[in-house]
Amino acid sequence: MKSQANTGKNITRRIAKDAVLLAIALIIFIVEAQIPFIPSVPGIKLGLSNVVSLYAMYKLGKSDTLMILLLRILITGIYTGQAVSILFSLSGGMCCFLVMLALVRFIPVRQAWVTSIFAAIAHNIGQITVAVFILGSVSVLLYLPVLIVSAVVTGAATGLVAQGVMIRIEKIRLS
C-alpha cells in the first residue's frame, strides 16, 4: 500500500515538474516573440524556449521532454493562430528531439552546448524539409547554408544557457 502512495507522489511530482517547465517554455516563447532578433532574416530566431527542451532531455528523460515539446508546439501554434507554424515547428522539433535523444547518451552536461548545436541544425533541416514539400520546390534548399550557420550560433547560445542552468542547479543541490 505504501509503495502505491509513493508511486502516486512520484507521478504527481513528475507532472508538476513538466508543467512548470512547459510554463517556462511558453513564457520564454512569448517574451522572445516581442524582441526583434538582430539579423532579421526570415526563419531565424534564437529559440530560447529550446533551453527548456535541452534541460528536460538531460535531467528528466525522453518521455518528459517529448511531452513538453509537443505541448509547447501545440499551444504556441494555437497562440499564434498559424496552423502551418505547427507543421514547421513539429517537423523541426521532432528532428531536434531525435538528435538530442541520440547525443545526450554520449555528450555530458558540461558540453551540452554541443548537443544544442546539432539539435538546432536538425531543427532547421526538419523545417526546410517541410518547406520543400509545402512549396513544391527544392530551390528552398539554397537557404539551408544560411540556416545552418544561424543554427550553430543560436544553438551554441541556447546550449550555453541550458548548460549554465543545469550546472548551477546541480551546485545548489550539492550545497
PDB file of C-alpha atoms in Angstrom:
ATOM      1  CA  MET A   1       0.000   0.000   0.000  1.00  0.00           C
ATOM      2  CA  LYS A   2       2.838   2.358   0.883  1.00  0.00           C
ATOM      3  CA  SER A   3       4.576   1.796  -2.464  1.00  0.00           C
ATOM      4  CA  GLN A   4       1.400   2.807  -4.326  1.00  0.00           C
ATOM      5  CA  ALA A   5       1.295   6.058  -2.337  1.00  0.00           C
ATOM      6  CA  ASN A   6       4.949   6.747  -3.199  1.00  0.00           C
ATOM      7  CA  THR A   7       4.285   5.963  -6.852  1.00  0.00           C
ATOM      8  CA  GLY A   8       1.366   8.401  -6.821  1.00  0.00           C
ATOM      9  CA  LYS A   9       3.571  11.084  -5.256  1.00  0.00           C
ATOM     10  CA  ASN A  10       6.287  10.469  -7.847  1.00  0.00           C
ATOM     11  CA  ILE A  11       3.825  10.764 -10.722  1.00  0.00           C
ATOM     12  CA  THR A  12       2.385  13.952  -9.234  1.00  0.00           C
ATOM     13  CA  ARG A  13       5.887  15.430  -8.822  1.00  0.00           C
ATOM     14  CA  ARG A  14       6.779  14.467 -12.363  1.00  0.00           C
ATOM     15  CA  ILE A  15       3.644  16.073 -13.807  1.00  0.00           C
ATOM     16  CA  ALA A  16       4.253  19.193 -11.708  1.00  0.00           C
ATOM     17  CA  LYS A  17       7.866  19.475 -12.951  1.00  0.00           C
ATOM     18  CA  ASP A  18       6.746  19.006 -16.542  1.00  0.00           C
ATOM     19  CA  ALA A  19       4.003  21.613 -16.131  1.00  0.00           C
ATOM     20  CA  VAL A  20       6.421  24.156 -14.646  1.00  0.00           C
ATOM     21  CA  LEU A  21       8.912  23.573 -17.459  1.00  0.00           C
ATOM     22  CA  LEU A  22       6.150  23.863 -20.067  1.00  0.00           C
ATOM     23  CA  ALA A  23       5.009  27.143 -18.498  1.00  0.00           C
ATOM     24  CA  ILE A  24       8.594  28.455 -18.521  1.00  0.00           C
ATOM     25  CA  ALA A  25       8.999  27.474 -22.184  1.00  0.00           C
ATOM     26  CA  LEU A  26       5.735  29.212 -23.106  1.00  0.00           C
ATOM     27  CA  ILE A  27       6.694  32.383 -21.242  1.00  0.00           C
ATOM     28  CA  ILE A  28      10.100  32.406 -22.929  1.00  0.00           C
ATOM     29  CA  PHE A  29       8.404  31.934 -26.323  1.00  0.00           C
ATOM     30  CA  ILE A  30       6.037  34.865 -25.719  1.00  0.00           C
ATOM     31  CA  VAL A  31       8.801  37.158 -24.462  1.00  0.00           C
ATOM     32  CA  GLU A  32      11.149  36.197 -27.300  1.00  0.00           C
ATOM     33  CA  ALA A  33       8.419  36.879 -29.867  1.00  0.00           C
ATOM     34  CA  GLN A  34       8.365  40.508 -28.665  1.00  0.00           C
ATOM     35  CA  ILE A  35      12.113  41.001 -29.150  1.00  0.00           C
ATOM     36  CA  PRO A  36      13.286  41.576 -32.721  1.00  0.00           C
ATOM     37  CA  PHE A  37      16.290  39.379 -33.439  1.00  0.00           C
ATOM     38  CA  ILE A  38      19.098  41.459 -34.948  1.00  0.00           C
ATOM     39  CA  PRO A  39      19.667  39.532 -38.172  1.00  0.00           C
ATOM     40  CA  SER A  40      16.081  39.901 -39.337  1.00  0.00           C
ATOM     41  CA  VAL A  41      16.395  37.083 -41.829  1.00  0.00           C
ATOM     42  CA  PRO A  42      13.133  35.119 -42.229  1.00  0.00           C
ATOM     43  CA  GLY A  43      13.050  31.931 -40.174  1.00  0.00           C
ATOM     44  CA  ILE A  44      15.962  32.806 -37.906  1.00  0.00           C
ATOM     45  CA  LYS A  45      15.395  33.320 -34.197  1.00  0.00           C
ATOM     46  CA  LEU A  46      17.247  32.492 -31.019  1.00  0.00           C
ATOM     47  CA  GLY A  47      14.842  29.769 -29.953  1.00  0.00           C
ATOM     48  CA  LEU A  48      15.376  30.318 -26.248  1.00  0.00           C
ATOM     49  CA  SER A  49      12.492  28.019 -25.322  1.00  0.00           C
ATOM     50  CA  ASN A  50      14.752  25.211 -26.532  1.00  0.00           C
ATOM     51  CA  VAL A  51      16.738  25.779 -23.336  1.00  0.00           C
ATOM     52  CA  VAL A  52      13.848  24.048 -21.594  1.00  0.00           C
ATOM     53  CA  SER A  53      13.872  21.125 -24.041  1.00  0.00           C
ATOM     54  CA  LEU A  54      17.601  20.596 -23.601  1.00  0.00           C
ATOM     55  CA  TYR A  55      17.307  20.819 -19.822  1.00  0.00           C
ATOM     56  CA  ALA A  56      14.413  18.350 -19.832  1.00  0.00           C
ATOM     57  CA  MET A  57      16.279  15.874 -22.040  1.00  0.00           C
ATOM     58  CA  TYR A  58      19.341  15.866 -19.791  1.00  0.00           C
ATOM     59  CA  LYS A  59      17.538  15.973 -16.456  1.00  0.00           C
ATOM     60  CA  LEU A  60      14.120  14.351 -16.928  1.00  0.00           C
ATOM     61  CA  GLY A  61      14.428  11.992 -19.872  1.00  0.00           C
ATOM     62  CA  LYS A  62      12.880  11.370 -23.247  1.00  0.00           C
ATOM     63  CA  SER A  63       9.193  10.919 -22.371  1.00  0.00           C
ATOM     64  CA  ASP A  64       9.000  14.109 -20.298  1.00  0.00           C
ATOM     65  CA  THR A  65      10.904  16.035 -22.957  1.00  0.00           C
ATOM     66  CA  LEU A  66       8.646  14.760 -25.720  1.00  0.00           C
ATOM     67  CA  MET A  67       5.511  15.681 -23.791  1.00  0.00           C
ATOM     68  CA  ILE A  68       6.804  19.192 -23.001  1.00  0.00           C
ATOM     69  CA  LEU A  69       7.918  19.695 -26.611  1.00  0.00           C
ATOM     70  CA  LEU A  70       4.652  18.530 -28.185  1.00  0.00           C
ATOM     71  CA  LEU A  71       2.501  20.562 -25.815  1.00  0.00           C
ATOM     72  CA  ARG A  72       4.678  23.643 -26.371  1.00  0.00           C
ATOM     73  CA  ILE A  73       4.322  23.284 -30.150  1.00  0.00           C
ATOM     74  CA  LEU A  74       0.563  22.814 -29.945  1.00  0.00           C
ATOM     75  CA  ILE A  75      -0.030  25.682 -27.508  1.00  0.00           C
ATOM     76  CA  THR A  76       2.250  28.139 -29.325  1.00  0.00           C
ATOM     77  CA  GLY A  77       0.631  27.175 -32.636  1.00  0.00           C
ATOM     78  CA  ILE A  78      -2.774  27.925 -31.176  1.00  0.00           C
ATOM     79  CA  TYR A  79      -1.445  31.138 -29.583  1.00  0.00           C
ATOM     80  CA  THR A  80      -0.042  32.448 -32.863  1.00  0.00           C
ATOM     81  CA  GLY A  81      -3.108  31.297 -34.796  1.00  0.00           C
ATOM     82  CA  GLN A  82      -0.985  29.909 -37.611  1.00  0.00           C
ATOM     83  CA  ALA A  83      -1.774  26.284 -38.372  1.00  0.00           C
ATOM     84  CA  VAL A  84       1.150  25.997 -40.779  1.00  0.00           C
ATOM     85  CA  SER A  85       3.520  27.040 -37.978  1.00  0.00           C
ATOM     86  CA  ILE A  86       2.522  23.891 -36.094  1.00  0.00           C
ATOM     87  CA  LEU A  87       3.657  21.814 -39.066  1.00  0.00           C
ATOM     88  CA  PHE A  88       7.012  23.613 -39.281  1.00  0.00           C
ATOM     89  CA  SER A  89       7.525  23.509 -35.515  1.00  0.00           C
ATOM     90  CA  LEU A  90       6.540  19.858 -35.294  1.00  0.00           C
ATOM     91  CA  SER A  91       8.939  18.749 -38.020  1.00  0.00           C
ATOM     92  CA  GLY A  92      11.782  20.835 -36.635  1.00  0.00           C
ATOM     93  CA  GLY A  93      11.003  19.886 -33.055  1.00  0.00           C
ATOM     94  CA  MET A  94      10.891  16.159 -33.763  1.00  0.00           C
ATOM     95  CA  CYS A  95      14.204  16.253 -35.653  1.00  0.00           C
ATOM     96  CA  CYS A  96      15.695  18.249 -32.788  1.00  0.00           C
ATOM     97  CA  PHE A  97      14.275  15.780 -30.243  1.00  0.00           C
ATOM     98  CA  LEU A  98      15.721  12.752 -32.043  1.00  0.00           C
ATOM     99  CA  VAL A  99      19.176  14.312 -32.266  1.00  0.00           C
ATOM    100  CA  MET A 100      19.119  15.282 -28.578  1.00  0.00           C
ATOM    101  CA  LEU A 101      17.953  11.773 -27.696  1.00  0.00           C
ATOM    102  CA  ALA A 102      20.915  10.265 -29.535  1.00  0.00           C
ATOM    103  CA  LEU A 103      23.523  12.708 -28.236  1.00  0.00           C
ATOM    104  CA  VAL A 104      22.718  13.047 -24.514  1.00  0.00           C
ATOM    105  CA  ARG A 105      23.985   9.494 -24.046  1.00  0.00           C
ATOM    106  CA  PHE A 106      27.452  10.491 -25.212  1.00  0.00           C
ATOM    107  CA  ILE A 107      27.784  14.213 -24.504  1.00  0.00           C
ATOM    108  CA  PRO A 108      27.866  15.201 -20.823  1.00  0.00           C
ATOM    109  CA  VAL A 109      26.076  18.202 -19.311  1.00  0.00           C
ATOM    110  CA  ARG A 110      29.337  20.182 -19.296  1.00  0.00           C
ATOM    111  CA  GLN A 111      29.273  20.072 -23.111  1.00  0.00           C
ATOM    112  CA  ALA A 112      25.501  20.398 -23.568  1.00  0.00           C
ATOM    113  CA  TRP A 113      26.129  23.308 -25.934  1.00  0.00           C
ATOM    114  CA  VAL A 114      27.443  20.775 -28.471  1.00  0.00           C
ATOM    115  CA  THR A 115      24.201  18.797 -28.268  1.00  0.00           C
ATOM    116  CA  SER A 116      22.308  22.048 -28.696  1.00  0.00           C
ATOM    117  CA  ILE A 117      24.176  22.973 -31.883  1.00  0.00           C
ATOM    118  CA  PHE A 118      23.441  19.633 -33.541  1.00  0.00           C
ATOM    119  CA  ALA A 119      19.824  19.790 -32.342  1.00  0.00           C
ATOM    120  CA  ALA A 120      19.437  23.295 -33.804  1.00  0.00           C
ATOM    121  CA  ILE A 121      20.856  22.135 -37.138  1.00  0.00           C
ATOM    122  CA  ALA A 122      18.444  19.186 -37.134  1.00  0.00           C
ATOM    123  CA  HIS A 123      15.578  21.561 -36.311  1.00  0.00           C
ATOM    124  CA  ASN A 124      16.379  23.709 -39.343  1.00  0.00           C
ATOM    125  CA  ILE A 125      16.741  20.677 -41.596  1.00  0.00           C
ATOM    126  CA  GLY A 126      13.319  19.457 -40.446  1.00  0.00           C
ATOM    127  CA  GLN A 127      11.761  22.825 -41.169  1.00  0.00           C
ATOM    128  CA  ILE A 128      13.409  23.201 -44.575  1.00  0.00           C
ATOM    129  CA  THR A 129      12.180  19.708 -45.484  1.00  0.00           C
ATOM    130  CA  VAL A 130       8.600  20.777 -44.766  1.00  0.00           C
ATOM    131  CA  ALA A 131       9.174  23.955 -46.796  1.00  0.00           C
ATOM    132  CA  VAL A 132      10.276  21.837 -49.783  1.00  0.00           C
ATOM    133  CA  PHE A 133       7.026  19.850 -49.609  1.00  0.00           C
ATOM    134  CA  ILE A 134       4.771  22.854 -48.995  1.00  0.00           C
ATOM    135  CA  LEU A 135       6.331  24.967 -51.738  1.00  0.00           C
ATOM    136  CA  GLY A 136       6.815  22.013 -54.063  1.00  0.00           C
ATOM    137  CA  SER A 137      10.305  23.216 -54.934  1.00  0.00           C
ATOM    138  CA  VAL A 138      13.804  22.179 -53.967  1.00  0.00           C
ATOM    139  CA  SER A 139      15.075  25.712 -54.606  1.00  0.00           C
ATOM    140  CA  VAL A 140      14.329  26.493 -50.959  1.00  0.00           C
ATOM    141  CA  LEU A 141      17.310  24.238 -50.131  1.00  0.00           C
ATOM    142  CA  LEU A 142      19.539  27.121 -51.237  1.00  0.00           C
ATOM    143  CA  TYR A 143      18.568  28.779 -47.955  1.00  0.00           C
ATOM    144  CA  LEU A 144      19.887  25.820 -45.926  1.00  0.00           C
ATOM    145  CA  PRO A 145      23.511  27.056 -45.582  1.00  0.00           C
ATOM    146  CA  VAL A 146      22.243  30.310 -44.038  1.00  0.00           C
ATOM    147  CA  LEU A 147      20.051  28.343 -41.646  1.00  0.00           C
ATOM    148  CA  ILE A 148      22.895  26.011 -40.676  1.00  0.00           C
ATOM    149  CA  VAL A 149      25.221  28.919 -39.876  1.00  0.00           C
ATOM    150  CA  SER A 150      22.491  30.534 -37.786  1.00  0.00           C
ATOM    151  CA  ALA A 151      21.823  27.181 -36.081  1.00  0.00           C
ATOM    152  CA  VAL A 152      25.447  26.930 -34.998  1.00  0.00           C
ATOM    153  CA  VAL A 153      25.309  30.411 -33.457  1.00  0.00           C
ATOM    154  CA  THR A 154      21.865  30.185 -31.876  1.00  0.00           C
ATOM    155  CA  GLY A 155      22.351  26.544 -30.865  1.00  0.00           C
ATOM    156  CA  ALA A 156      25.583  27.426 -29.078  1.00  0.00           C
ATOM    157  CA  ALA A 157      23.893  30.350 -27.315  1.00  0.00           C
ATOM    158  CA  THR A 158      20.871  28.378 -26.115  1.00  0.00           C
ATOM    159  CA  GLY A 159      23.081  25.411 -25.259  1.00  0.00           C
ATOM    160  CA  LEU A 160      25.386  27.537 -23.121  1.00  0.00           C
ATOM    161  CA  VAL A 161      22.377  28.969 -21.272  1.00  0.00           C
ATOM    162  CA  ALA A 162      20.920  25.482 -20.656  1.00  0.00           C
ATOM    163  CA  GLN A 163      24.329  24.134 -19.650  1.00  0.00           C
ATOM    164  CA  GLY A 164      24.813  27.004 -17.197  1.00  0.00           C
ATOM    165  CA  VAL A 165      21.368  26.442 -15.686  1.00  0.00           C
ATOM    166  CA  MET A 166      21.979  22.702 -15.254  1.00  0.00           C
ATOM    167  CA  ILE A 167      25.401  23.230 -13.657  1.00  0.00           C
ATOM    168  CA  ARG A 168      24.089  25.903 -11.271  1.00  0.00           C
ATOM    169  CA  ILE A 169      21.117  23.789 -10.228  1.00  0.00           C
ATOM    170  CA  GLU A 170      23.472  20.881  -9.542  1.00  0.00           C
ATOM    171  CA  LYS A 171      25.699  23.119  -7.383  1.00  0.00           C
ATOM    172  CA  ILE A 172      22.662  24.290  -5.420  1.00  0.00           C
ATOM    173  CA  ARG A 173      21.604  20.678  -4.819  1.00  0.00           C
ATOM    174  CA  LEU A 174      25.079  19.753  -3.581  1.00  0.00           C
ATOM    175  CA  SER A 175      25.298  22.684  -1.143  1.00  0.00           C
TER     176      SER A 175
END
